[in-house]
Amino acid sequence: MTTLDDPYAADVPWRVSGLLAGVEGLSAADVHVARHLGGIGGEDDERVLLAAALAVQALRGGSVCVVLDETPEVHAAIRRSPLVADGPDGPADRPLRWVDGRVYLDRYWRDEQVVRSAVHERLAHPAPADPAALSAAIDRLYPSAADDAQREALRTAATSYLTVLTGGPGTGKTTTVARLVAALQAAAGPGLRVALAAPTGKAAARLQESVNAEVAQLDDAIGTLRATTVHRLLGWRPGTTTRFRHDRLRCLPHDVVIVDESSMVSLSLMARLVEALRPTARLVLVGDPDQLASVEAGAVLGDLVAALPGGVVRLTEAHRYGPSLAELAEAIRQGDADTTLALLRSGDEHRSWVEPADDRLSPQDVAGLRADVEASGRALLDAARAGDAAAALQALGTHRLLVAHREGPFGLEQWAATAETWTGATAGPWPLGRPLLVTENDRASGLFNGDTGVVISDGLGGVVVAFGEPDDPRLVRPYRLPAVQPVHAMTVHRGQGSQFARVTLLLPPADAPLLTRELLYTAVTRAREHVRVIGTEEAVRAAVERPVRRASGLREPR
């Protein structure tokens, strides 16, 4: 518990005294929730109320609990409080729970136990599979001995009720998923009911397109596979946003459920998913545990990769980009700041580093960034004027400016506006060549939060917005669009799951709290051909050496 030197600082909750005053990071909402719980439960011990406030604060930071390292007297006060269930067998009607030095809001502890129990039950016994048929399918789908990891993934998924398939971008996870379905169909028999899902509509659409493109190249009669969001897979339930139509009493009908981008799935959503699976259904979690985790509480994929004794298969060979970017990404993933800095300084054609003299950027510092923004802007405008949707979408993927956060001198608002001025964008509500980002899901138009498009001429004096891939564009009239915004730059969180030929990452100062190893790794792995990092040595080193620490009990022994 770290106290602030200035008890009158702007972020200190108003009219708060005692232990709750001046604790770093506590917001008025954290304190309000703690006081409210204390009022309901008749608890006025400030040590207990502070533990409650810290548990709420932890959730805002992505943790599902708070680990207390205070004295035994404080522990004892918390454990005997009427607000606290002491241990896993404590009363079920308390808002807080104490387990092994960790304080949870009780619902998150229960979600953690749901996931923990499901994982152990699924790994406790093997799934049935015809050994001869499985071996034949694996040999046919991956005949090369160099594909050992992919072969292992297919075998694990066929013989286990839980498989975690991990690897960085471009390591062949989606290709493996398509062949995994073919292997399961061969090993488990015909009529296999397969569900593909992802946390967001954009990720689901990308998963469906990629898997079906790979399936089309196989001889197996799999048919077209459909992907949806995890929320839509579980089904809407009237009157609640945290419970779903499919649950432990109304299980999903599928034999196999494959979830892509699993690092973005929160603890609560994962708990609802595993509850809704039939005991005989196989669950395959696909993702990169080194990327940014869910914006909500929990880092389930990373916890499982760290804790599971089996069932985890990691793909390591990058196919999407060359060894230069792969080498840089691996140095960041390993937390090796010296190697990361050396690689950035190497002058390789696929990676570059602009090191400002201080935290203020000069025109020279951003000259390369400006050149890339202007070049992509010209290409977008030329294609838009010609009404060439394919060329416009191709230009959209040539370069992207990524930032860590939204506000401030290194934030999205300032740099998106700066980048737009560099493109020479014209005025008006729908200027030709403007790149757009969809910010909400819209079933009517088939567009999803995170989709990007370009305003182009329709050849008749009007405009349309082109979405999708260059070889299969979708044209949508502006009046049919859901909420959109210009996307001359985006946060790294927004860019997760996307790929661009060139990426520029603008780092904030070294003391920025969002500057983490996962953010740097995620940004670097968005690039296929070249990544440019703009930031001080202190900022790069701070990012590499600052992994996200999300408190959780999933990594602990049962």
mmCIF file of C-alpha atoms in Angstrom, residues 256-522:
data_model
loop_
_atom_site.group_PDB
_atom_site.id
_atom_site.type_symbol
_atom_site.label_atom_id
_atom_site.label_comp_id
_atom_site.label_asym_id
_atom_site.label_seq_id
_atom_site.Cartn_x
_atom_site.Cartn_y
_atom_site.Cartn_z
ATOM 1 C CA VAL A 256 -15.765 -28.809 -30.980
ATOM 2 C CA VAL A 257 -15.522 -25.138 -30.006
ATOM 3 C CA ILE A 258 -12.504 -23.216 -31.321
ATOM 4 C CA VAL A 259 -11.888 -19.708 -29.950
ATOM 5 C CA ASP A 260 -9.380 -17.477 -31.748
ATOM 6 C CA GLU A 261 -7.703 -14.396 -30.202
ATOM 7 C CA SER A 262 -8.242 -16.012 -26.790
ATOM 8 C CA SER A 263 -5.859 -13.585 -25.100
ATOM 9 C CA MET A 264 -8.650 -11.004 -25.421
ATOM 10 C CA VAL A 265 -11.232 -13.151 -23.576
ATOM 11 C CA SER A 266 -11.882 -11.975 -20.014
ATOM 12 C CA LEU A 267 -12.139 -14.273 -17.011
ATOM 13 C CA SER A 268 -15.916 -13.827 -16.688
ATOM 14 C CA LEU A 269 -16.590 -14.552 -20.358
ATOM 15 C CA MET A 270 -14.322 -17.611 -20.287
ATOM 16 C CA ALA A 271 -16.202 -18.869 -17.229
ATOM 17 C CA ARG A 272 -19.539 -18.560 -19.037
ATOM 18 C CA LEU A 273 -18.106 -20.340 -22.070
ATOM 19 C CA VAL A 274 -16.698 -23.369 -20.238
ATOM 20 C CA GLU A 275 -19.931 -23.643 -18.241
ATOM 21 C CA ALA A 276 -21.896 -23.904 -21.473
ATOM 22 C CA LEU A 277 -19.822 -26.702 -23.023
ATOM 23 C CA ARG A 278 -20.969 -30.288 -22.985
ATOM 24 C CA PRO A 279 -18.527 -32.508 -21.034
ATOM 25 C CA THR A 280 -17.707 -34.386 -24.248
ATOM 26 C CA ALA A 281 -17.054 -31.252 -26.323
ATOM 27 C CA ARG A 282 -13.483 -30.393 -27.228
ATOM 28 C CA LEU A 283 -12.345 -26.830 -26.496
ATOM 29 C CA VAL A 284 -9.459 -25.337 -28.487
ATOM 30 C CA LEU A 285 -8.141 -21.951 -27.339
ATOM 31 C CA VAL A 286 -6.012 -20.179 -29.952
ATOM 32 C CA GLY A 287 -4.001 -17.040 -29.329
ATOM 33 C CA ASP A 288 -0.794 -15.316 -28.367
ATOM 34 C CA PRO A 289 -0.363 -14.995 -24.581
ATOM 35 C CA ASP A 290 2.371 -12.382 -25.051
ATOM 36 C CA GLN A 291 0.010 -9.858 -26.625
ATOM 37 C CA LEU A 292 -2.149 -7.396 -24.736
ATOM 38 C CA ALA A 293 -4.791 -9.167 -22.688
ATOM 39 C CA SER A 294 -8.493 -8.391 -22.377
ATOM 40 C CA VAL A 295 -9.459 -4.849 -21.444
ATOM 41 C CA GLU A 296 -11.610 -6.469 -18.754
ATOM 42 C CA ALA A 297 -10.329 -8.393 -15.746
ATOM 43 C CA GLY A 298 -8.267 -11.517 -16.248
ATOM 44 C CA ALA A 299 -5.447 -12.890 -18.388
ATOM 45 C CA VAL A 300 -6.806 -16.401 -18.789
ATOM 46 C CA LEU A 301 -4.772 -17.505 -21.795
ATOM 47 C CA GLY A 302 -1.485 -16.390 -20.239
ATOM 48 C CA ASP A 303 -2.422 -18.018 -16.921
ATOM 49 C CA LEU A 304 -3.231 -21.323 -18.600
ATOM 50 C CA VAL A 305 -0.049 -21.363 -20.683
ATOM 51 C CA ALA A 306 1.982 -20.732 -17.523
ATOM 52 C CA ALA A 307 0.133 -23.236 -15.354
ATOM 53 C CA LEU A 308 -0.884 -26.190 -17.506
ATOM 54 C CA PRO A 309 1.285 -29.301 -17.324
ATOM 55 C CA GLY A 310 0.007 -30.442 -20.720
ATOM 56 C CA GLY A 311 -2.341 -29.522 -23.538
ATOM 57 C CA VAL A 312 -0.326 -26.475 -24.679
ATOM 58 C CA VAL A 313 1.246 -26.421 -28.154
ATOM 59 C CA ARG A 314 3.349 -23.426 -29.203
ATOM 60 C CA LEU A 315 4.107 -22.625 -32.854
ATOM 61 C CA THR A 316 7.372 -20.741 -33.206
ATOM 62 C CA GLU A 317 8.281 -20.446 -36.898
ATOM 63 C CA ALA A 318 7.068 -17.139 -38.335
ATOM 64 C CA HIS A 319 5.827 -17.302 -41.940
ATOM 65 C CA ARG A 320 4.198 -13.882 -42.286
ATOM 66 C CA TYR A 321 7.332 -11.806 -41.834
ATOM 67 C CA GLY A 322 11.065 -12.363 -42.114
ATOM 68 C CA PRO A 323 13.650 -13.199 -39.492
ATOM 69 C CA SER A 324 14.471 -9.550 -38.716
ATOM 70 C CA LEU A 325 11.049 -8.747 -37.284
ATOM 71 C CA ALA A 326 10.763 -12.182 -35.702
ATOM 72 C CA GLU A 327 14.111 -11.671 -33.946
ATOM 73 C CA LEU A 328 13.008 -8.307 -32.577
ATOM 74 C CA ALA A 329 9.659 -9.670 -31.392
ATOM 75 C CA GLU A 330 11.364 -12.572 -29.618
ATOM 76 C CA ALA A 331 13.820 -10.283 -27.820
ATOM 77 C CA ILE A 332 10.900 -8.212 -26.547
ATOM 78 C CA ARG A 333 8.946 -11.336 -25.557
ATOM 79 C CA GLN A 334 11.925 -12.620 -23.596
ATOM 80 C CA GLY A 335 12.272 -9.297 -21.763
ATOM 81 C CA ASP A 336 15.793 -8.726 -23.117
ATOM 82 C CA ALA A 337 16.118 -4.943 -23.267
ATOM 83 C CA ASP A 338 19.786 -4.898 -24.314
ATOM 84 C CA THR A 339 19.166 -7.153 -27.314
ATOM 85 C CA THR A 340 16.028 -5.213 -28.241
ATOM 86 C CA LEU A 341 17.959 -1.945 -28.271
ATOM 87 C CA ALA A 342 20.825 -3.489 -30.221
ATOM 88 C CA LEU A 343 18.450 -4.828 -32.867
ATOM 89 C CA LEU A 344 16.707 -1.464 -33.196
ATOM 90 C CA ARG A 345 20.083 0.250 -33.610
ATOM 91 C CA SER A 346 21.297 -2.249 -36.211
ATOM 92 C CA GLY A 347 19.967 -0.288 -39.167
ATOM 93 C CA ASP A 348 18.216 -3.317 -40.657
ATOM 94 C CA GLU A 349 15.876 -2.524 -43.557
ATOM 95 C CA HIS A 350 12.953 -4.103 -41.688
ATOM 96 C CA ARG A 351 13.284 -2.207 -38.404
ATOM 97 C CA SER A 352 14.311 1.307 -37.472
ATOM 98 C CA TRP A 353 14.488 3.455 -34.378
ATOM 99 C CA VAL A 354 14.163 7.197 -34.061
ATOM 100 C CA GLU A 355 15.577 8.309 -30.711
ATOM 101 C CA PRO A 356 14.528 11.859 -29.780
ATOM 102 C CA ALA A 357 16.869 13.952 -27.661
ATOM 103 C CA ASP A 358 14.151 14.100 -25.000
ATOM 104 C CA ASP A 359 10.418 13.576 -24.662
ATOM 105 C CA ARG A 360 9.685 16.446 -27.057
ATOM 106 C CA LEU A 361 9.595 15.476 -30.720
ATOM 107 C CA SER A 362 11.211 17.675 -33.354
ATOM 108 C CA PRO A 363 10.153 17.811 -37.024
ATOM 109 C CA GLN A 364 13.259 15.761 -37.824
ATOM 110 C CA ASP A 365 12.171 13.032 -35.389
ATOM 111 C CA VAL A 366 8.893 12.530 -37.248
ATOM 112 C CA ALA A 367 10.182 13.100 -40.809
ATOM 113 C CA GLY A 368 10.061 9.398 -41.698
ATOM 114 C CA LEU A 369 6.624 9.017 -40.141
ATOM 115 C CA ARG A 370 5.353 12.016 -42.093
ATOM 116 C CA ALA A 371 6.741 10.612 -45.344
ATOM 117 C CA ASP A 372 4.902 7.313 -44.782
ATOM 118 C CA VAL A 373 1.648 9.063 -43.850
ATOM 119 C CA GLU A 374 1.837 11.332 -46.906
ATOM 120 C CA ALA A 375 2.640 8.418 -49.231
ATOM 121 C CA SER A 376 -0.250 6.275 -47.995
ATOM 122 C CA GLY A 377 -2.534 9.334 -48.062
ATOM 123 C CA ARG A 378 -1.682 10.017 -51.723
ATOM 124 C CA ALA A 379 -2.280 6.385 -52.634
ATOM 125 C CA LEU A 380 -5.631 6.422 -50.829
ATOM 126 C CA LEU A 381 -6.723 9.633 -52.543
ATOM 127 C CA ASP A 382 -5.657 8.494 -56.031
ATOM 128 C CA ALA A 383 -7.524 5.194 -55.642
ATOM 129 C CA ALA A 384 -10.553 6.947 -54.144
ATOM 130 C CA ARG A 385 -10.829 9.435 -57.007
ATOM 131 C CA ALA A 386 -10.646 6.557 -59.495
ATOM 132 C CA GLY A 387 -13.291 4.617 -57.579
ATOM 133 C CA ASP A 388 -10.825 1.725 -57.329
ATOM 134 C CA ALA A 389 -11.923 -0.119 -54.160
ATOM 135 C CA ALA A 390 -9.230 -2.793 -54.398
ATOM 136 C CA ALA A 391 -6.430 -0.241 -54.702
ATOM 137 C CA ALA A 392 -7.879 1.865 -51.891
ATOM 138 C CA LEU A 393 -8.032 -1.117 -49.515
ATOM 139 C CA GLN A 394 -4.526 -2.117 -50.545
ATOM 140 C CA ALA A 395 -3.305 1.398 -49.712
ATOM 141 C CA LEU A 396 -5.130 1.249 -46.377
ATOM 142 C CA GLY A 397 -2.871 -1.588 -45.282
ATOM 143 C CA THR A 398 0.445 0.007 -46.312
ATOM 144 C CA HIS A 399 1.126 1.977 -43.121
ATOM 145 C CA ARG A 400 -0.417 2.599 -39.700
ATOM 146 C CA LEU A 401 0.596 4.914 -36.864
ATOM 147 C CA LEU A 402 0.110 3.284 -33.457
ATOM 148 C CA VAL A 403 0.114 5.057 -30.081
ATOM 149 C CA ALA A 404 -0.159 3.858 -26.494
ATOM 150 C CA HIS A 405 -3.083 5.930 -25.234
ATOM 151 C CA ARG A 406 -5.718 8.418 -26.306
ATOM 152 C CA GLU A 407 -4.862 11.738 -24.660
ATOM 153 C CA GLY A 408 -1.811 13.917 -24.078
ATOM 154 C CA PRO A 409 1.102 15.000 -26.286
ATOM 155 C CA PHE A 410 1.811 11.393 -27.310
ATOM 156 C CA GLY A 411 -1.845 10.355 -27.515
ATOM 157 C CA LEU A 412 -4.244 9.417 -30.264
ATOM 158 C CA GLU A 413 -6.231 12.643 -30.386
ATOM 159 C CA GLN A 414 -3.222 14.837 -31.139
ATOM 160 C CA TRP A 415 -1.460 12.507 -33.552
ATOM 161 C CA ALA A 416 -4.533 11.452 -35.486
ATOM 162 C CA ALA A 417 -5.228 15.137 -36.148
ATOM 163 C CA THR A 418 -1.584 15.742 -37.092
ATOM 164 C CA ALA A 419 -1.549 12.794 -39.481
ATOM 165 C CA GLU A 420 -4.757 13.998 -41.125
ATOM 166 C CA THR A 421 -3.219 17.393 -41.846
ATOM 167 C CA TRP A 422 -0.207 15.651 -43.418
ATOM 168 C CA THR A 423 -2.462 13.784 -45.840
ATOM 169 C CA GLY A 424 -3.898 17.064 -47.112
ATOM 170 C CA ALA A 425 -7.428 15.786 -46.522
ATOM 171 C CA THR A 426 -10.201 17.904 -48.022
ATOM 172 C CA ALA A 427 -13.132 19.283 -46.054
ATOM 173 C CA GLY A 428 -16.617 17.846 -45.981
ATOM 174 C CA PRO A 429 -18.401 15.003 -44.199
ATOM 175 C CA TRP A 430 -17.162 12.277 -46.574
ATOM 176 C CA PRO A 431 -13.883 13.421 -48.172
ATOM 177 C CA LEU A 432 -12.443 11.055 -50.732
ATOM 178 C CA GLY A 433 -9.605 8.919 -49.403
ATOM 179 C CA ARG A 434 -10.559 9.250 -45.733
ATOM 180 C CA PRO A 435 -9.861 6.020 -43.818
ATOM 181 C CA LEU A 436 -12.660 5.072 -41.396
ATOM 182 C CA LEU A 437 -12.909 2.870 -38.328
ATOM 183 C CA VAL A 438 -16.213 1.244 -37.316
ATOM 184 C CA THR A 439 -16.779 1.672 -33.571
ATOM 185 C CA GLU A 440 -19.843 -0.509 -32.985
ATOM 186 C CA ASN A 441 -21.270 -3.797 -34.225
ATOM 187 C CA ASP A 442 -24.086 -3.505 -36.745
ATOM 188 C CA ARG A 443 -25.847 -6.665 -37.898
ATOM 189 C CA ALA A 444 -27.863 -4.829 -40.565
ATOM 190 C CA SER A 445 -24.798 -3.730 -42.518
ATOM 191 C CA GLY A 446 -22.640 -6.697 -41.529
ATOM 192 C CA LEU A 447 -19.966 -4.354 -40.156
ATOM 193 C CA PHE A 448 -18.246 -4.880 -36.828
ATOM 194 C CA ASN A 449 -16.435 -2.831 -34.239
ATOM 195 C CA GLY A 450 -12.854 -2.552 -35.491
ATOM 196 C CA ASP A 451 -13.546 -2.881 -39.236
ATOM 197 C CA THR A 452 -11.752 -0.317 -41.391
ATOM 198 C CA GLY A 453 -12.719 1.151 -44.750
ATOM 199 C CA VAL A 454 -12.029 3.969 -47.212
ATOM 200 C CA VAL A 455 -14.310 6.613 -48.726
ATOM 201 C CA ILE A 456 -14.157 6.316 -52.528
ATOM 202 C CA SER A 457 -16.006 7.711 -55.532
ATOM 203 C CA ASP A 458 -18.973 5.716 -56.815
ATOM 204 C CA GLY A 459 -18.364 7.019 -60.355
ATOM 205 C CA LEU A 460 -21.724 8.805 -60.362
ATOM 206 C CA GLY A 461 -20.878 11.935 -58.421
ATOM 207 C CA GLY A 462 -21.416 10.336 -55.023
ATOM 208 C CA VAL A 463 -19.350 8.290 -52.593
ATOM 209 C CA VAL A 464 -19.336 4.828 -51.083
ATOM 210 C CA VAL A 465 -17.132 3.299 -48.388
ATOM 211 C CA ALA A 466 -15.078 0.244 -49.299
ATOM 212 C CA PHE A 467 -14.555 -2.435 -46.620
ATOM 213 C CA GLY A 468 -13.052 -5.908 -46.588
ATOM 214 C CA GLU A 469 -10.066 -7.302 -48.464
ATOM 215 C CA PRO A 470 -8.691 -5.905 -51.740
ATOM 216 C CA ASP A 471 -9.686 -9.049 -53.647
ATOM 217 C CA ASP A 472 -13.235 -9.012 -52.248
ATOM 218 C CA PRO A 473 -14.318 -5.448 -51.373
ATOM 219 C CA ARG A 474 -17.711 -4.554 -49.924
ATOM 220 C CA LEU A 475 -19.219 -1.184 -50.847
ATOM 221 C CA VAL A 476 -21.504 0.498 -48.291
ATOM 222 C CA ARG A 477 -23.363 3.773 -48.741
ATOM 223 C CA PRO A 478 -22.607 6.325 -45.988
ATOM 224 C CA TYR A 479 -26.222 6.420 -44.797
ATOM 225 C CA ARG A 480 -26.044 2.691 -43.985
ATOM 226 C CA LEU A 481 -22.929 2.975 -41.844
ATOM 227 C CA PRO A 482 -22.943 2.439 -38.075
ATOM 228 C CA ALA A 483 -20.860 4.795 -35.921
ATOM 229 C CA VAL A 484 -17.469 5.476 -37.542
ATOM 230 C CA GLN A 485 -14.479 7.753 -36.993
ATOM 231 C CA PRO A 486 -11.395 8.699 -39.025
ATOM 232 C CA VAL A 487 -8.489 6.315 -38.479
ATOM 233 C CA HIS A 488 -5.310 8.124 -39.457
ATOM 234 C CA ALA A 489 -3.851 6.617 -36.269
ATOM 235 C CA MET A 490 -5.022 4.098 -33.664
ATOM 236 C CA THR A 491 -4.115 2.809 -30.240
ATOM 237 C CA VAL A 492 -2.171 -0.435 -30.022
ATOM 238 C CA HIS A 493 -5.187 -2.013 -28.331
ATOM 239 C CA ARG A 494 -7.312 -1.107 -31.362
ATOM 240 C CA GLY A 495 -4.676 -2.461 -33.714
ATOM 241 C CA GLN A 496 -4.574 -5.851 -32.032
ATOM 242 C CA GLY A 497 -5.384 -8.546 -34.569
ATOM 243 C CA SER A 498 -4.586 -6.314 -37.570
ATOM 244 C CA GLN A 499 -1.587 -6.381 -39.910
ATOM 245 C CA PHE A 500 0.058 -3.612 -41.922
ATOM 246 C CA ALA A 501 3.010 -3.576 -44.282
ATOM 247 C CA ARG A 502 4.677 -0.776 -42.304
ATOM 248 C CA VAL A 503 4.028 0.287 -38.713
ATOM 249 C CA THR A 504 5.217 3.334 -36.796
ATOM 250 C CA LEU A 505 4.964 3.116 -33.008
ATOM 251 C CA LEU A 506 5.081 6.376 -31.082
ATOM 252 C CA LEU A 507 6.180 5.677 -27.504
ATOM 253 C CA PRO A 508 5.195 7.922 -24.572
ATOM 254 C CA PRO A 509 7.717 8.830 -21.844
ATOM 255 C CA ALA A 510 9.213 6.008 -19.797
ATOM 256 C CA ASP A 511 6.980 6.677 -16.780
ATOM 257 C CA ALA A 512 3.724 6.246 -18.712
ATOM 258 C CA PRO A 513 1.780 3.426 -16.973
ATOM 259 C CA LEU A 514 0.499 1.957 -20.258
ATOM 260 C CA LEU A 515 4.037 1.452 -21.538
ATOM 261 C CA THR A 516 4.520 -2.312 -21.112
ATOM 262 C CA ARG A 517 6.244 -5.270 -22.715
ATOM 263 C CA GLU A 518 2.922 -6.555 -24.045
ATOM 264 C CA LEU A 519 2.133 -3.218 -25.684
ATOM 265 C CA LEU A 520 5.534 -3.047 -27.400
ATOM 266 C CA TYR A 521 5.360 -6.690 -28.525
ATOM 267 C CA THR A 522 1.822 -6.274 -29.856
#
